[in-house]
Amino acid sequence: MNDITDKSSTRHRPTPEHRDPIFYWVLVLLAGFIFLPSFSLDYGVFDSTFEEINMAMGWSSANISWLWFILPLGLLLRPRKIQNKYAKKQHWFDIVFSILCMFITLLSSWYTEQGLGYSTIVLFIGLGAVMTLAFSRMEYLGGDVFIIASLISIIILISTFIIYPSIAIFVPMFQDDSGHFVLFQFLEILTKSHIIQIILNSVMLGTSVGIGATFFGLIFAIYTTRIAKRSAFIARIFSILPIVTPPFVVGLGVTLMLGRSGYITELMVDWFGLEQTNWLYGFTGIWMAQVLAFAPMSFMIIDGAMKSLHPSLEEASYTLRANRYQTFFQIVMPLLKPALANSFLIIFVQSLADFSNPLVLGGSFDVLATQIYFYIAGAQLDYASASTLGAILLLFSLAIFVVQYLWIGKRSYVTISGKSYRGDVQPLPPSLKLGVSGLLYFWMAFNVLLYGSIFYGSFTVNWGVDYSLTFNNYINLFGMGMSEGAWPSLITTMTYAGIAAPITAFFGLLIAYIVVRQQFRGKKVIEFSTMLCFAVPGTVAGVSYILAFNDAPIYLTGTAAIVVISMVMRNVPVGIRSGIAGLGQLDKSLDEASLSLRANSLKTITHILLPLLKPAILSTLIYSFVRAMTTVSAIIFLVTPETRVATSYILNRVEDGEYGIAISYGSVLIVVMLAIILIFDFLVGDTRVSRSKATNQE
Amino acid sequence: MENSKMENENFVVLKNICKKFDDKEVIGNLDLEIKKGSLVTLLGPSGCGKTTVLRLVAGLEKPTSGQIFIDGEDVTNTSIQQRDICMVFQSYALFPHLSLHQNVAYGLKMLGISKAETKQRVDEALKLVDLEGFGERYVDQISGGQQQRVALARALVLKPKVLLFDEPLSNLDANLRRSMRETIRELQQRFNITSLYVTHDQTEAFAVSDTVIVMKDGEIMQQGSPTELYKNPASMFMANFMGEANIFPGQFDGEQININGYKTPADPTMVEGFKSGNYLIGVRPEAILLTNQGDESQRCQVNKVAYMGAMYEVSVTWQDHEILLQLNSSQFNASLAERAFLTINPTGLFLLPADAK
């Protein structure tokens, strides 16, 4: 992406006497053809033999790749010198011809079943550069090369890695085992009684988890905004916990407490003569684990809404003779309705997409996410069914996303933009206060027990049978040398997350910048399709990546690249949101001042925005790193034994029933990630102070 | 500047400019010219489109249709960097992570000017705005007025063809405003920089401008020198926007003005170009005097008196009209409340067409 932009800046726009740089770009893409393999390598560039690389070179034989690179030579039929902005025909020809070249390349690669190789990256960059130059010469977007190039790159990347896979997931629905088109196969699949049951299960679970988690989220939000003194601290815990907790861990923790051999279950058996020790597995267990996991998320949404309620509204209500209950239920609650609805919908989708908790606690209670996983990872390898269920899950999520967008949203990313108000508020009714505090303390106590059990459990020999302390789990994980146990997966995870985080931050910030600061037609479309990343459930993303990138034209399955790309695409919304929040605090006139002082937009970004956004960028880096480490749903479909990451290692231990090892690894990850975040908080603390000074004075 | 022949040519020209935001028309078919070296102010109530016009000239917005020329060159689609303009922002937009010196030097750095020259020019510019020796400070270490001066220095240091001011004084308190607008006017005249200035404050506009353009709903209502606008408003809106005005139906016979029997000779400069006939006659409140004696057509009834310090604001009924007048403290005494007759100073009169709205 950078390659296009570094080349030129608006200030040093070449004068018309120079030779048109498009000639050089065509040379660059020809160089790509000569020096890089044009076809994908089955074993990657490092593990391929010289002969295999030679075979992949486009010029080594007569093949389709000659077409890919000869076609762009059509661009050479042009005047030697740069055409001015009035030569509209020439510029439109360049643009349309470049797009045509891209399409022909993709289509012919798909048709001949020869995957695109490295040289085609150069080809696409070259064609993108030609389009950029053409747009800039027509003075589109002020002729700013950087903005145009970014926009074209974003469009290409979003189409490739979000839109194309989302469409690809629908294809196997209509294909039978031998690849023939069958129109109504999906109806057959959907009308099977156990599939209907699974869909009902998922919807029922999602609804009740949505209600439960939103209820607790509301309780916490009331507590932190209206009751607690040190609310920032509690809010911080709620925001960190879900991020640093790897998947499976909450589910396993609940098992340790309430499962067949859980200590609470045993207490109940001893004291109350409980006979049914299996009650946790199924709907109840999943519900508990998901409410535990998602309530903090709901809290974040509702807390923001409550903080933006101005206390004068309540004060006005009191002066109008309403008592505290009337005020709370007739003023505060109705004003929170959009936030509550928003929270419910988001949690509903999260619950549908979650597959780690149902896997651990589901028993015979199957949901969409786990069923999809079994279809693909299990022995059945039933792509048609996986695709059908994936499509259902995707359609559910998209429908909810659209509802949110039209009904609640309208404010795009910046869901809570009201100024938060912290000050004296009238106290809540005493009984409500008591109830809220009580529930919160219960929740806290439960969480302390839960995480305590996890850590304690990781040091026991065999939970429920032999509670004596041991380091065996950790020795199994980390004491067997660097190529055994958990080390390979931990190192792989760190490496991938380390590569993905800066890309996520860069890409997210760039999109944020374009969405917030630039005006152009079709901006809404860009905004909408990046928000689609939110909407696509992880499980669906994983399946769709397998289906989309398992074959020509883009053959990535099994590579590290696809894992990193999936980490980036899953977390880009986080980068966008923090970029938007950060940019929102910087007065737009700062950019404009810089632009009016002869800086182009690239220089404005590097000299003005980046220094001022440093804290936001650092936190995006850290959070996308941590989130990439704990991501499971999409990754699980994409990893191979060579690219196995920490979460998939834990999954395998869970599948083998080695819970002790799984929670030990989970504990290590929690500690490591907590340390990363806390150290970061400590280091950035100073920067935050100086930034509050830095915000431009009104 | 260097070329005095250009003095009277239009340096900035907007032709048929239309600007829509999401199908909502903000500017409709606007034509505007700024002569070289003059300071033109866009004045109007908020939402009248004046800032949009400024941003169109700056290149921060693109017109939906129409053309913009600077120094004879069509810059309609040219990027902001290549227009050779500079802008002073309402919020000053000083970069908080850079020192004042770095702030002023920013534009020079972007142009690739050598370090030595940059330092010299920045020092000169800071001296110009009385901030010598402040270069190493940061934005949060100086006052609002000083920030404003840095913003001015940052714009001047590039010696732009056109200087744009977006409500530059609105964040300052009243006393600072007066001295800042004097500084701005003085520097603008000294360097003879063609300038476009946006404000909603009439006093400010009159104090700094060669020409004032009054805008409303995206259209130009009237333009001219401050005196022309105040003395000869072209419409009811203008009459009321440029200070207070009392409006009566009346006649002009070529020499005298007659308001319901009250006759006063017309000031020739005020009625230039008007034929005799029926008009609406505007009277500025400060042009009316109250005395204890006069004939029946001058008789009026004092209703309310408000003491404002430097003057009295008096509301009287005259010929069934409630009118407002402003009297020096020395011109008012309590006996007027009993028995009052008014006299109108002809220089405070203006004519509007009888059907003016």
Short mmCIF file of C-alpha atoms in Angstrom, two decimals, chain B residues 159-321:
data_model
loop_
_atom_site.label_atom_id
_atom_site.label_comp_id
_atom_site.label_asym_id
_atom_site.label_seq_id
_atom_site.Cartn_x
_atom_site.Cartn_y
_atom_site.Cartn_z
CA LYS B 159 3.76 36.13 2.15
CA PRO B 160 0.62 34.68 0.61
CA LYS B 161 -1.23 36.24 -2.30
CA VAL B 162 -4.45 36.14 -0.32
CA LEU B 163 -4.98 36.15 3.40
CA LEU B 164 -8.18 34.71 4.84
CA PHE B 165 -9.58 35.47 8.27
CA ASP B 166 -12.29 33.25 9.74
CA GLU B 167 -13.86 35.17 12.63
CA PRO B 168 -10.39 35.72 14.06
CA LEU B 169 -11.45 37.81 17.03
CA SER B 170 -14.50 35.97 18.27
CA ASN B 171 -12.61 34.15 21.01
CA LEU B 172 -11.11 37.30 22.48
CA ASP B 173 -12.60 39.61 25.09
CA ALA B 174 -13.82 43.06 24.11
CA ASN B 175 -10.70 45.09 24.96
CA LEU B 176 -8.31 42.74 23.19
CA ARG B 177 -10.57 42.69 20.19
CA ARG B 178 -10.13 46.39 19.59
CA SER B 179 -6.33 46.27 19.67
CA MET B 180 -6.14 43.06 17.65
CA ARG B 181 -8.30 44.40 14.87
CA GLU B 182 -6.07 47.47 14.71
CA THR B 183 -3.02 45.20 14.43
CA ILE B 184 -4.64 43.18 11.68
CA ARG B 185 -5.65 46.24 9.70
CA GLU B 186 -2.24 47.87 10.11
CA LEU B 187 -0.30 44.81 8.97
CA GLN B 188 -2.68 44.16 6.10
CA GLN B 189 -2.22 47.71 4.84
CA ARG B 190 1.52 47.76 5.42
CA PHE B 191 2.06 44.65 3.30
CA ASN B 192 -0.83 45.42 0.99
CA ILE B 193 -2.15 41.86 1.23
CA THR B 194 -5.43 41.09 -0.49
CA SER B 195 -7.65 39.80 2.31
CA LEU B 196 -11.02 38.23 2.87
CA TYR B 197 -12.38 38.55 6.37
CA VAL B 198 -15.41 36.86 7.87
CA THR B 199 -17.25 38.12 10.91
CA HIS B 200 -20.74 38.46 12.33
CA ASP B 201 -19.81 41.59 14.28
CA GLN B 202 -20.75 44.79 12.48
CA THR B 203 -18.39 47.02 14.48
CA GLU B 204 -15.48 44.74 13.70
CA ALA B 205 -16.38 44.67 10.02
CA PHE B 206 -16.60 48.45 9.80
CA ALA B 207 -13.34 48.93 11.66
CA VAL B 208 -11.15 46.75 9.45
CA SER B 209 -12.66 46.79 5.98
CA ASP B 210 -12.31 48.61 2.70
CA THR B 211 -15.44 46.92 1.47
CA VAL B 212 -18.13 45.13 3.43
CA ILE B 213 -20.31 42.49 1.82
CA VAL B 214 -23.47 41.69 3.73
CA MET B 215 -24.82 38.20 3.19
CA LYS B 216 -28.07 36.50 4.06
CA ASP B 217 -29.24 32.98 3.17
CA GLY B 218 -26.32 32.44 0.84
CA GLU B 219 -26.90 35.59 -1.13
CA ILE B 220 -25.24 38.98 -1.18
CA MET B 221 -27.64 41.62 0.12
CA GLN B 222 -25.47 44.65 -0.49
CA GLN B 223 -21.83 45.58 -0.75
CA GLY B 224 -19.92 48.80 -0.40
CA SER B 225 -17.79 50.84 1.94
CA PRO B 226 -18.94 50.93 5.57
CA THR B 227 -20.25 54.51 5.10
CA GLU B 228 -22.27 53.57 2.02
CA LEU B 229 -23.85 50.64 3.76
CA TYR B 230 -24.82 52.58 6.83
CA LYS B 231 -26.01 55.68 5.07
CA ASN B 232 -27.70 54.12 2.06
CA PRO B 233 -29.03 50.69 2.96
CA ALA B 234 -30.71 49.13 -0.05
CA SER B 235 -33.38 47.11 1.71
CA MET B 236 -35.33 46.77 4.89
CA PHE B 237 -33.05 43.93 5.96
CA MET B 238 -30.00 46.11 5.44
CA ALA B 239 -31.59 49.05 7.23
CA ASN B 240 -32.19 46.95 10.31
CA PHE B 241 -29.00 44.89 10.09
CA MET B 242 -26.81 48.02 10.03
CA GLY B 243 -27.85 49.36 13.41
CA GLU B 244 -31.31 50.44 14.52
CA ALA B 245 -33.68 52.17 12.13
CA ASN B 246 -37.10 53.76 12.47
CA ILE B 247 -39.11 53.47 9.27
CA PHE B 248 -41.93 55.79 8.18
CA PRO B 249 -43.87 56.16 4.96
CA GLY B 250 -43.16 59.58 3.43
CA GLN B 251 -42.44 61.63 0.33
CA PHE B 252 -39.39 63.09 -1.33
CA ASP B 253 -40.03 66.04 -3.69
CA GLY B 254 -36.52 66.46 -5.02
CA GLU B 255 -35.45 68.82 -2.27
CA GLN B 256 -37.39 68.14 0.86
CA ILE B 257 -38.41 65.07 2.73
CA ASN B 258 -41.88 64.99 4.16
CA ILE B 259 -42.93 62.62 6.91
CA ASN B 260 -46.60 63.19 7.63
CA GLY B 261 -46.24 66.94 7.55
CA TYR B 262 -42.83 67.09 9.16
CA LYS B 263 -40.53 68.53 6.53
CA THR B 264 -36.79 68.61 6.44
CA PRO B 265 -34.36 69.41 3.64
CA ALA B 266 -32.69 66.34 2.19
CA ASP B 267 -28.96 65.86 2.39
CA PRO B 268 -27.86 65.77 -1.27
CA THR B 269 -25.43 62.86 -0.76
CA MET B 270 -28.17 60.76 0.78
CA VAL B 271 -30.73 61.18 -2.00
CA GLU B 272 -28.39 60.97 -4.95
CA GLY B 273 -30.13 59.10 -7.75
CA PHE B 274 -33.59 59.19 -6.13
CA LYS B 275 -36.46 60.75 -8.09
CA SER B 276 -39.29 62.52 -6.31
CA GLY B 277 -42.12 60.34 -5.12
CA ASN B 278 -43.34 58.13 -2.28
CA TYR B 279 -40.73 56.31 -0.22
CA LEU B 280 -40.16 54.58 3.03
CA ILE B 281 -38.01 56.88 5.08
CA GLY B 282 -35.50 55.52 7.54
CA VAL B 283 -34.31 57.50 10.49
CA ARG B 284 -31.30 56.47 12.55
CA PRO B 285 -31.93 56.77 16.29
CA GLU B 286 -28.89 58.98 16.86
CA ALA B 287 -30.11 61.48 14.25
CA ILE B 288 -33.15 62.51 16.29
CA LEU B 289 -33.03 65.29 18.85
CA LEU B 290 -35.66 66.20 21.43
CA THR B 291 -36.40 69.78 22.32
CA ASN B 292 -38.99 71.57 24.44
CA GLN B 293 -40.32 73.63 21.55
CA GLY B 294 -41.62 73.05 18.06
CA ASP B 295 -44.69 72.87 15.87
CA GLU B 296 -47.46 70.29 15.91
CA SER B 297 -45.78 67.95 13.37
CA GLN B 298 -42.85 67.60 15.74
CA ARG B 299 -44.82 66.87 18.86
CA CYS B 300 -44.22 63.50 20.44
CA GLN B 301 -44.89 61.56 23.62
CA VAL B 302 -42.04 60.10 25.67
CA ASN B 303 -42.89 56.57 26.84
CA LYS B 304 -39.78 55.02 28.27
CA VAL B 305 -36.33 56.22 29.15
CA ALA B 306 -33.42 53.86 29.74
CA TYR B 307 -30.14 55.18 31.04
CA MET B 308 -27.24 53.46 29.24
CA GLY B 309 -24.29 55.40 30.63
CA ALA B 310 -22.92 57.25 27.64
CA MET B 311 -26.43 57.95 26.40
CA TYR B 312 -30.13 57.63 27.02
CA GLU B 313 -32.24 55.28 24.96
CA VAL B 314 -35.60 56.90 24.67
CA SER B 315 -38.75 55.40 23.26
CA VAL B 316 -41.32 57.92 22.03
CA THR B 317 -44.56 57.85 20.13
CA TRP B 318 -44.59 60.13 17.11
CA GLN B 319 -47.34 60.17 14.55
CA ASP B 320 -48.68 56.88 15.92
CA HIS B 321 -45.28 55.25 15.48
#
